[in-house]
XYZ file of N, CA and C in Angstrom:
600
model
N -9.675 11.418 9.095
C -8.577 12.391 8.959
C -8.980 13.476 7.973
N -8.977 14.706 8.419
C -9.196 15.833 7.514
C -7.822 16.244 6.997
N -7.628 16.147 5.700
C -6.304 16.432 5.136
C -6.112 17.938 5.034
N -5.150 18.436 5.802
C -4.877 19.883 5.757
C -3.597 20.171 4.987
N -2.608 19.293 5.182
C -1.367 19.509 4.444
C -0.754 18.170 4.063
N -0.155 18.146 2.883
C 0.463 16.939 2.355
C 1.740 17.357 1.658
N 2.832 16.640 1.926
C 4.026 16.926 1.129
C 4.825 15.648 0.934
N 5.442 15.561 -0.237
C 6.367 14.461 -0.492
C 7.669 14.887 0.171
N 7.961 14.301 1.317
C 9.058 14.816 2.137
C 10.399 14.171 1.806
N 10.384 12.854 1.587
C 11.647 12.144 1.363
C 11.475 11.111 0.268
N 12.460 11.031 -0.603
C 12.479 9.994 -1.642
C 13.790 9.231 -1.475
N 13.676 7.924 -1.255
C 14.883 7.118 -1.029
C 15.110 6.161 -2.181
N 16.265 6.251 -2.780
C 16.657 5.288 -3.795
C 17.376 4.119 -3.146
N 17.972 3.274 -3.979
C 18.603 2.056 -3.479
C 19.711 2.344 -2.470
N 20.493 3.369 -2.736
C 21.652 3.619 -1.870
C 21.354 4.612 -0.745
N 20.145 5.195 -0.774
C 19.829 6.202 0.258
C 19.679 5.554 1.624
N 20.045 6.325 2.631
C 19.789 5.882 4.001
C 18.342 6.258 4.324
N 17.613 5.328 4.917
C 16.214 5.622 5.247
C 16.154 6.627 6.388
N 15.215 7.579 6.313
C 15.148 8.595 7.369
C 14.649 8.001 8.689
N 15.160 8.514 9.782
C 14.640 8.123 11.103
C 13.537 9.117 11.442
N 12.308 8.768 11.134
C 11.202 9.715 11.337
C 10.710 9.644 12.784
N 9.966 10.670 13.165
C 9.439 10.700 14.529
C 7.914 10.647 14.539
N 7.352 10.180 13.432
C 5.888 10.091 13.337
C 5.502 8.690 12.867
N 4.291 8.244 13.198
C 3.887 6.907 12.761
C 3.861 6.788 11.241
N 4.234 5.606 10.761
C 4.261 5.341 9.316
C 3.304 4.202 8.983
N 2.661 4.339 7.834
C 1.817 3.283 7.288
C 2.333 3.031 5.876
N 2.691 1.776 5.574
C 3.327 1.488 4.280
C 2.366 0.779 3.331
N 2.579 1.022 2.035
C 1.744 0.419 0.988
C 2.625 -0.374 0.038
N 2.312 -1.659 -0.094
C 3.052 -2.524 -1.009
C 2.066 -3.107 -2.016
N 2.563 -3.395 -3.195
C 1.689 -3.993 -4.211
C 2.455 -4.144 -5.492
N 1.992 -5.061 -6.335
C 2.770 -5.244 -7.555
C 2.533 -4.081 -8.510
N 3.417 -3.973 -9.464
C 3.335 -2.871 -10.425
C 1.956 -2.825 -11.072
N 1.451 -1.613 -11.219
C 0.182 -1.372 -11.910
C -1.064 -1.830 -11.172
N -0.955 -2.067 -9.870
C -2.134 -2.489 -9.116
C -2.949 -1.272 -8.671
N -2.364 -0.070 -8.845
C -3.101 1.147 -8.483
C -2.632 1.756 -7.177
N -1.356 1.527 -6.834
C -0.827 2.018 -5.561
C -0.764 3.545 -5.528
N -0.204 4.135 -6.589
C -0.107 5.601 -6.618
C -1.498 6.229 -6.645
N -2.419 5.602 -7.374
C -3.797 6.133 -7.435
C -4.460 6.082 -6.064
N -4.221 4.999 -5.330
C -4.779 4.882 -3.977
C -4.210 5.973 -3.072
N -2.889 6.153 -3.138
C -2.251 7.144 -2.260
C -2.737 8.552 -2.603
N -2.861 8.856 -3.895
C -3.431 10.148 -4.289
C -4.852 10.302 -3.746
N -5.634 9.217 -3.845
C -7.021 9.247 -3.354
C -7.077 9.492 -1.855
N -6.217 8.808 -1.111
C -6.200 8.990 0.343
C -5.791 10.408 0.717
N -4.888 10.988 -0.084
C -4.387 12.333 0.234
C -5.246 13.438 -0.376
N -6.288 13.044 -1.112
C -7.128 14.041 -1.787
C -6.342 14.869 -2.781
N -5.384 14.280 -3.430
C -4.583 14.990 -4.422
C -4.699 14.271 -5.751
N -4.676 15.060 -6.826
C -4.811 14.442 -8.147
C -3.540 13.685 -8.539
N -2.386 14.297 -8.330
C -1.191 13.699 -8.924
C 0.083 13.919 -8.131
N -0.031 13.874 -6.806
C 1.201 14.031 -6.033
C 2.037 12.748 -6.154
N 1.371 11.597 -5.997
C 2.053 10.328 -6.275
C 1.927 10.094 -7.778
N 3.045 9.902 -8.432
C 3.003 9.806 -9.891
C 2.382 8.491 -10.330
N 1.306 8.603 -11.102
C 0.692 7.397 -11.642
C 1.153 7.257 -13.084
N 1.129 6.032 -13.549
C 1.607 5.812 -14.912
C 0.984 4.544 -15.457
N 0.692 4.558 -16.747
C 0.185 3.342 -17.388
C 1.336 2.347 -17.541
N 2.533 2.884 -17.432
C 3.714 2.036 -17.591
C 4.098 1.493 -16.218
N 4.018 0.165 -16.032
C 4.289 -0.379 -14.705
C 5.741 -0.209 -14.305
N 5.997 -0.396 -13.027
C 7.368 -0.314 -12.531
C 7.854 1.108 -12.346
N 6.907 2.053 -12.213
C 7.269 3.467 -12.137
C 7.867 3.824 -10.768
N 7.250 3.291 -9.704
C 7.768 3.619 -8.373
C 8.986 2.747 -8.102
N 10.162 3.348 -8.200
C 11.390 2.591 -7.958
C 12.135 3.158 -6.757
N 11.410 3.927 -5.988
C 11.985 4.536 -4.792
C 11.003 4.317 -3.647
N 11.446 4.604 -2.434
C 10.535 4.600 -1.292
C 10.184 6.058 -1.031
N 8.900 6.370 -1.140
C 8.451 7.760 -1.034
C 7.692 7.984 0.276
N 8.120 8.999 1.011
C 7.479 9.330 2.289
C 6.595 10.555 2.104
N 5.286 10.384 2.292
C 4.345 11.509 2.203
C 3.953 11.929 3.617
N 4.260 13.175 3.958
C 3.933 13.702 5.281
C 2.492 14.217 5.256
N 1.659 13.662 6.113
C 0.245 14.061 6.183
C 0.024 14.875 7.455
N -0.390 16.134 7.276
C -0.752 17.002 8.417
C 0.343 17.080 9.478
N 1.559 16.766 9.090
C 2.659 16.783 10.044
C 2.418 15.857 11.238
N 1.598 14.807 11.019
C 1.355 13.900 12.152
C 1.539 12.427 11.788
N 1.730 12.122 10.498
C 1.962 10.730 10.102
C 2.562 10.690 8.696
N 3.052 9.510 8.309
C 3.572 9.326 6.947
C 2.847 8.180 6.253
N 2.499 8.421 4.984
C 2.127 7.320 4.099
C 3.399 6.983 3.328
N 3.815 5.740 3.362
C 5.073 5.338 2.726
C 4.769 4.427 1.542
N 5.165 4.890 0.370
C 4.913 4.181 -0.881
C 6.143 3.336 -1.212
N 5.993 2.011 -1.166
C 7.118 1.109 -1.442
C 7.182 0.785 -2.937
N 8.355 0.410 -3.456
C 8.463 0.116 -4.894
C 7.521 -1.022 -5.297
N 6.929 -0.902 -6.480
C 6.081 -1.983 -6.997
C 6.928 -3.211 -7.267
N 6.352 -4.384 -7.061
C 7.122 -5.613 -7.303
C 6.482 -6.405 -8.440
N 7.202 -7.406 -8.905
C 6.630 -8.325 -9.887
C 6.491 -7.760 -11.283
N 7.235 -6.702 -11.595
C 7.153 -6.126 -12.941
C 7.977 -7.002 -13.885
N 7.288 -7.639 -14.817
C 7.902 -8.678 -15.653
C 9.108 -8.177 -16.446
N 9.053 -6.932 -16.918
C 10.121 -6.458 -17.808
C 11.376 -5.998 -17.054
N 11.281 -5.931 -15.744
C 12.462 -5.509 -14.970
C 13.505 -6.624 -14.985
N 14.746 -6.240 -14.988
C 15.815 -7.248 -14.977
C 15.873 -7.898 -13.597
N 16.400 -9.126 -13.527
C 16.505 -9.793 -12.219
C 17.260 -8.937 -11.206
N 18.269 -8.193 -11.709
C 19.046 -7.359 -10.799
C 18.183 -6.236 -10.214
N 17.360 -5.643 -11.094
C 16.456 -4.569 -10.625
C 15.467 -5.115 -9.613
N 14.893 -6.289 -9.937
C 13.911 -6.888 -9.025
C 14.529 -7.148 -7.659
N 15.760 -7.646 -7.694
C 16.458 -7.947 -6.447
C 16.669 -6.665 -5.644
N 17.014 -5.599 -6.371
C 17.252 -4.291 -5.774
C 15.994 -3.796 -5.052
N 14.857 -3.888 -5.748
C 13.600 -3.432 -5.144
C 13.269 -4.278 -3.924
N 13.489 -5.590 -4.056
C 13.230 -6.488 -2.929
C 14.057 -6.108 -1.720
N 15.322 -5.793 -1.965
C 16.218 -5.406 -0.868
C 15.753 -4.111 -0.224
N 15.283 -3.181 -1.063
C 14.801 -1.902 -0.520
C 13.607 -2.113 0.409
N 12.671 -2.948 -0.053
C 11.460 -3.190 0.749
C 11.846 -3.902 2.049
N 12.705 -4.903 1.922
C 13.120 -5.664 3.099
C 13.838 -4.756 4.098
N 14.720 -3.929 3.576
C 15.467 -2.999 4.412
C 14.507 -2.074 5.167
N 13.488 -1.580 4.445
C 12.506 -0.689 5.073
C 11.751 -1.419 6.194
N 11.243 -2.621 5.892
C 10.466 -3.358 6.896
C 11.318 -3.680 8.127
N 12.598 -3.914 7.886
C 13.502 -4.251 8.992
C 13.878 -3.050 9.840
N 14.079 -1.905 9.176
C 14.709 -0.793 9.902
C 13.753 0.285 10.383
N 12.559 0.366 9.808
C 11.660 1.435 10.253
C 11.231 1.208 11.701
N 11.440 2.221 12.512
C 11.044 2.126 13.928
C 9.600 2.578 14.126
N 9.073 3.253 13.099
C 7.751 3.880 13.256
C 6.646 3.150 12.484
N 6.989 2.083 11.801
C 5.994 1.421 10.943
C 4.902 0.769 11.790
N 3.659 1.193 11.549
C 2.525 0.688 12.333
C 1.725 -0.381 11.594
N 1.712 -0.299 10.267
C 0.906 -1.258 9.495
C 1.389 -1.308 8.058
N 1.213 -2.488 7.447
C 1.534 -2.650 6.030
C 0.248 -3.014 5.295
N -0.087 -2.204 4.309
C -1.224 -2.504 3.438
C -0.693 -3.192 2.189
N -1.307 -4.305 1.824
C -0.921 -5.012 0.601
C -2.055 -4.861 -0.407
N -1.736 -4.297 -1.575
C -2.752 -4.071 -2.606
C -2.777 -5.227 -3.591
N -3.985 -5.722 -3.854
C -4.148 -6.742 -4.894
C -5.326 -6.335 -5.776
N -5.299 -6.767 -7.007
C -6.354 -6.450 -7.972
C -7.562 -7.344 -7.685
N -8.710 -6.721 -7.398
C -9.908 -7.479 -7.000
C -10.420 -8.396 -8.121
N -10.016 -8.102 -9.361
C -10.581 -8.862 -10.490
C -9.987 -10.251 -10.640
N -8.763 -10.417 -10.130
C -8.044 -11.660 -10.418
C -7.640 -12.399 -9.148
N -7.438 -13.687 -9.305
C -6.870 -14.436 -8.187
C -5.482 -13.893 -7.893
N -5.091 -13.856 -6.627
C -3.748 -13.363 -6.312
C -2.679 -14.163 -7.060
N -1.680 -13.463 -7.561
C -0.605 -14.114 -8.310
C 0.404 -14.716 -7.341
N 1.338 -15.473 -7.894
C 2.420 -16.033 -7.066
C 3.185 -14.913 -6.383
N 3.380 -13.798 -7.103
C 4.069 -12.636 -6.525
C 3.305 -12.073 -5.326
N 1.982 -11.996 -5.476
C 1.150 -11.484 -4.378
C 1.277 -12.383 -3.143
N 1.187 -13.689 -3.384
C 1.270 -14.642 -2.264
C 2.632 -14.557 -1.573
N 3.654 -14.447 -2.406
C 5.019 -14.360 -1.885
C 5.167 -13.110 -1.012
N 4.632 -11.998 -1.518
C 4.737 -10.729 -0.787
C 3.975 -10.814 0.536
N 2.771 -11.412 0.485
C 1.967 -11.553 1.698
C 2.739 -12.370 2.745
N 3.244 -13.514 2.308
C 3.959 -14.396 3.245
C 5.216 -13.713 3.792
N 5.835 -12.951 2.946
C 7.075 -12.272 3.303
C 6.827 -11.194 4.358
N 5.741 -10.420 4.156
C 5.395 -9.368 5.131
C 5.060 -10.020 6.483
N 4.331 -11.146 6.427
C 4.003 -11.876 7.661
C 5.299 -12.355 8.332
N 6.200 -12.870 7.513
C 7.482 -13.366 8.023
C 8.274 -12.258 8.713
N 8.117 -11.031 8.202
C 8.826 -9.884 8.801
C 8.167 -9.429 10.110
N 7.052 -10.093 10.464
C 6.427 -9.793 11.752
C 5.232 -8.860 11.674
N 4.745 -8.602 10.460
C 3.579 -7.718 10.309
C 2.359 -8.533 9.901
N 1.203 -7.947 10.113
C -0.063 -8.610 9.791
C -0.711 -7.773 8.692
N -0.450 -8.091 7.422
C -0.878 -7.182 6.343
C -2.391 -6.985 6.289
N -2.769 -5.760 5.952
C -4.176 -5.432 5.690
C -4.303 -5.393 4.170
N -5.316 -6.032 3.645
C -5.438 -6.151 2.186
C -6.333 -5.034 1.637
N -5.878 -4.384 0.568
C -6.746 -3.454 -0.163
C -6.966 -4.047 -1.548
N -8.218 -4.337 -1.849
C -8.574 -4.939 -3.141
C -8.939 -3.801 -4.099
N -8.012 -3.471 -5.003
C -8.178 -2.301 -5.874
C -9.023 -2.626 -7.101
N -9.351 -1.562 -7.842
C -10.094 -1.651 -9.112
C -11.515 -2.190 -8.892
N -12.083 -1.785 -7.777
C -13.428 -2.221 -7.396
C -14.467 -1.883 -8.460
N -14.279 -0.737 -9.134
C -15.280 -0.312 -10.136
C -15.273 -1.199 -11.379
N -14.280 -2.090 -11.487
C -14.169 -2.924 -12.691
C -14.995 -4.213 -12.592
N -15.592 -4.465 -11.426
C -16.448 -5.657 -11.323
C -17.848 -5.247 -10.881
N -18.822 -6.121 -11.123
C -20.209 -5.833 -10.734
C -20.325 -5.907 -9.216
N -21.231 -5.118 -8.690
C -21.425 -5.098 -7.246
C -21.753 -6.491 -6.708
N -22.510 -7.252 -7.502
C -22.924 -8.594 -7.065
C -21.747 -9.568 -6.971
N -20.609 -9.193 -7.571
C -19.449 -10.105 -7.565
C -18.463 -9.812 -6.429
N -18.667 -8.694 -5.738
C -17.653 -8.227 -4.788
C -17.331 -9.275 -3.721
N -18.356 -9.819 -3.051
C -18.099 -10.761 -1.960
C -17.384 -12.009 -2.456
N -17.790 -12.475 -3.633
C -17.162 -13.675 -4.209
C -15.671 -13.423 -4.475
N -15.369 -12.226 -5.002
C -13.979 -11.897 -5.328
C -13.131 -11.687 -4.060
N -13.753 -11.119 -3.027
C -13.015 -10.949 -1.761
C -12.680 -12.326 -1.182
N -13.633 -13.241 -1.286
C -13.395 -14.616 -0.803
C -12.246 -15.245 -1.598
N -12.248 -15.008 -2.905
C -11.199 -15.546 -3.784
C -9.823 -15.008 -3.364
N -9.776 -13.726 -3.016
C -8.510 -13.110 -2.595
C -8.064 -13.681 -1.249
N -9.002 -13.796 -0.318
C -8.661 -14.359 0.996
C -8.083 -15.766 0.856
N -8.779 -16.574 0.049
C -8.326 -17.957 -0.117
C -7.027 -18.023 -0.899
N -6.925 -17.175 -1.921
C -5.731 -17.178 -2.769
C -4.472 -16.787 -2.014
N -4.624 -15.856 -1.061
C -3.463 -15.424 -0.268
C -3.262 -16.296 0.961
N -4.327 -17.021 1.341
C -4.251 -17.829 2.560
C -4.152 -16.964 3.807
N -4.966 -15.891 3.845
C -4.859 -14.945 4.963
C -5.465 -15.517 6.241
N -5.058 -14.942 7.365
C -5.657 -15.328 8.641
C -7.108 -14.864 8.643
N -7.927 -15.552 9.436
C -9.372 -15.280 9.386
C -9.722 -13.850 9.799
N -8.899 -13.233 10.651
C -9.238 -11.883 11.117
C -8.615 -10.781 10.245
N -8.039 -11.169 9.101
C -7.413 -10.171 8.219
C -8.481 -9.270 7.598
N -8.232 -7.971 7.635
C -9.168 -7.018 7.035
C -8.918 -6.910 5.539
N -9.995 -6.856 4.777
C -9.897 -6.629 3.326
C -10.783 -5.433 2.989
N -10.174 -4.381 2.438
C -10.929 -3.182 2.051
C -11.019 -3.123 0.531
N -12.224 -3.245 -0.050
C -12.356 -3.009 -1.493
C -12.205 -1.510 -1.754
N -11.530 -1.149 -2.844
C -11.274 0.271 -3.125
C -11.352 0.551 -4.627
N -11.937 1.697 -4.953
C -11.971 2.145 -6.347
C -11.322 3.523 -6.453
N -10.302 3.616 -7.297
C -9.645 4.912 -7.514
C -10.580 5.850 -8.275
N -11.496 5.266 -9.052
C -12.427 6.087 -9.843
C -13.465 6.767 -8.957
N -14.101 5.984 -8.089
C -15.222 6.523 -7.306
C -14.799 6.889 -5.874
N -13.572 6.498 -5.495
C -13.045 6.687 -4.128
C -13.809 5.854 -3.102
N -14.576 4.876 -3.581
C -15.275 3.993 -2.646
C -14.241 3.218 -1.842
N -14.397 3.203 -0.528
C -13.440 2.518 0.338
C -12.499 3.483 1.039
N -12.398 4.711 0.514
C -11.467 5.686 1.094
C -11.777 5.967 2.565
N -13.051 6.252 2.840
C -13.439 6.593 4.226
C -13.126 5.442 5.180
N -13.411 4.205 4.735
C -13.196 3.039 5.595
C -11.709 2.863 5.917
N -10.867 3.090 4.905
C -9.417 2.937 5.114
C -8.916 3.996 6.095
N -9.384 5.238 5.910
C -8.961 6.311 6.822
C -9.472 6.060 8.240
N -10.704 5.591 8.352
C -11.280 5.332 9.676
C -10.421 4.289 10.398
N -10.033 3.258 9.657
C -9.190 2.217 10.242
C -7.845 2.806 10.689
N -7.230 3.620 9.812
C -5.916 4.187 10.152
C -6.019 5.140 11.338
N -7.064 5.975 11.343
C -7.253 6.916 12.465
C -7.372 6.169 13.795
N -8.186 5.098 13.783
C -8.396 4.335 15.019
C -7.106 3.639 15.438
N -6.416 3.061 14.463
C -5.181 2.335 14.753
C -4.118 3.261 15.348
N -4.040 4.484 14.805
C -2.998 5.416 15.241
C -3.437 6.279 16.421
N -4.701 6.087 16.820
C -5.185 6.834 17.983
C -5.527 8.283 17.697
N -5.791 8.593 16.398
C -6.215 9.961 16.071
C -7.711 10.070 16.306
N -8.124 11.214 16.798
C -9.561 11.447 16.983
C -10.211 11.508 15.606
N -11.475 11.121 15.554
C -12.239 11.211 14.306
C -12.126 12.617 13.740
N -11.703 12.730 12.507
C -11.633 14.039 11.857
C -10.460 14.890 12.314
N -9.594 14.347 13.157
C -8.457 15.150 13.643
C -7.342 15.185 12.613
N -6.213 15.725 13.072
C -5.045 15.695 12.183
C -4.737 17.068 11.687
């Protein structure tokens, strides 16, 4: 995908009605501070359209990014933020569930996990939950630059086993620093959505 235009088109809070879009959507879920906003900025070739923050729990809305007027990247609220109140956590959970249930255009859900650590209980719960909703999550293992190259395969195996993924589940290692993995993720999305190589 050659990025020609990008805009943050819709921001939905807890009480907002989700938009009925007419373009394919790809959603990104991940716990707070896993690098979701950094990944989305990297995919869109933008420095700071998706707000990144050292303070976790920043994305508390569902954000729709219109790419080239032909698809949406949908940023879901981060989950598992320890300092959030149970009520807030429940609210975010309801928002994500509502989105997965009601979106007519959702083509794929990417689940982000930190490549350095074994998946947490929150990660496993989210994975199982997305599967339960009828989707087959694609895993993006973030913070790739934080481990040695020789450790990558071992850590991917750890993530696969930790989440208990199906054998055909795709895992894309990604680094927000070097953008390694960006091309592979776009190639997958282009093929999945039927876009010609470099189109859009």
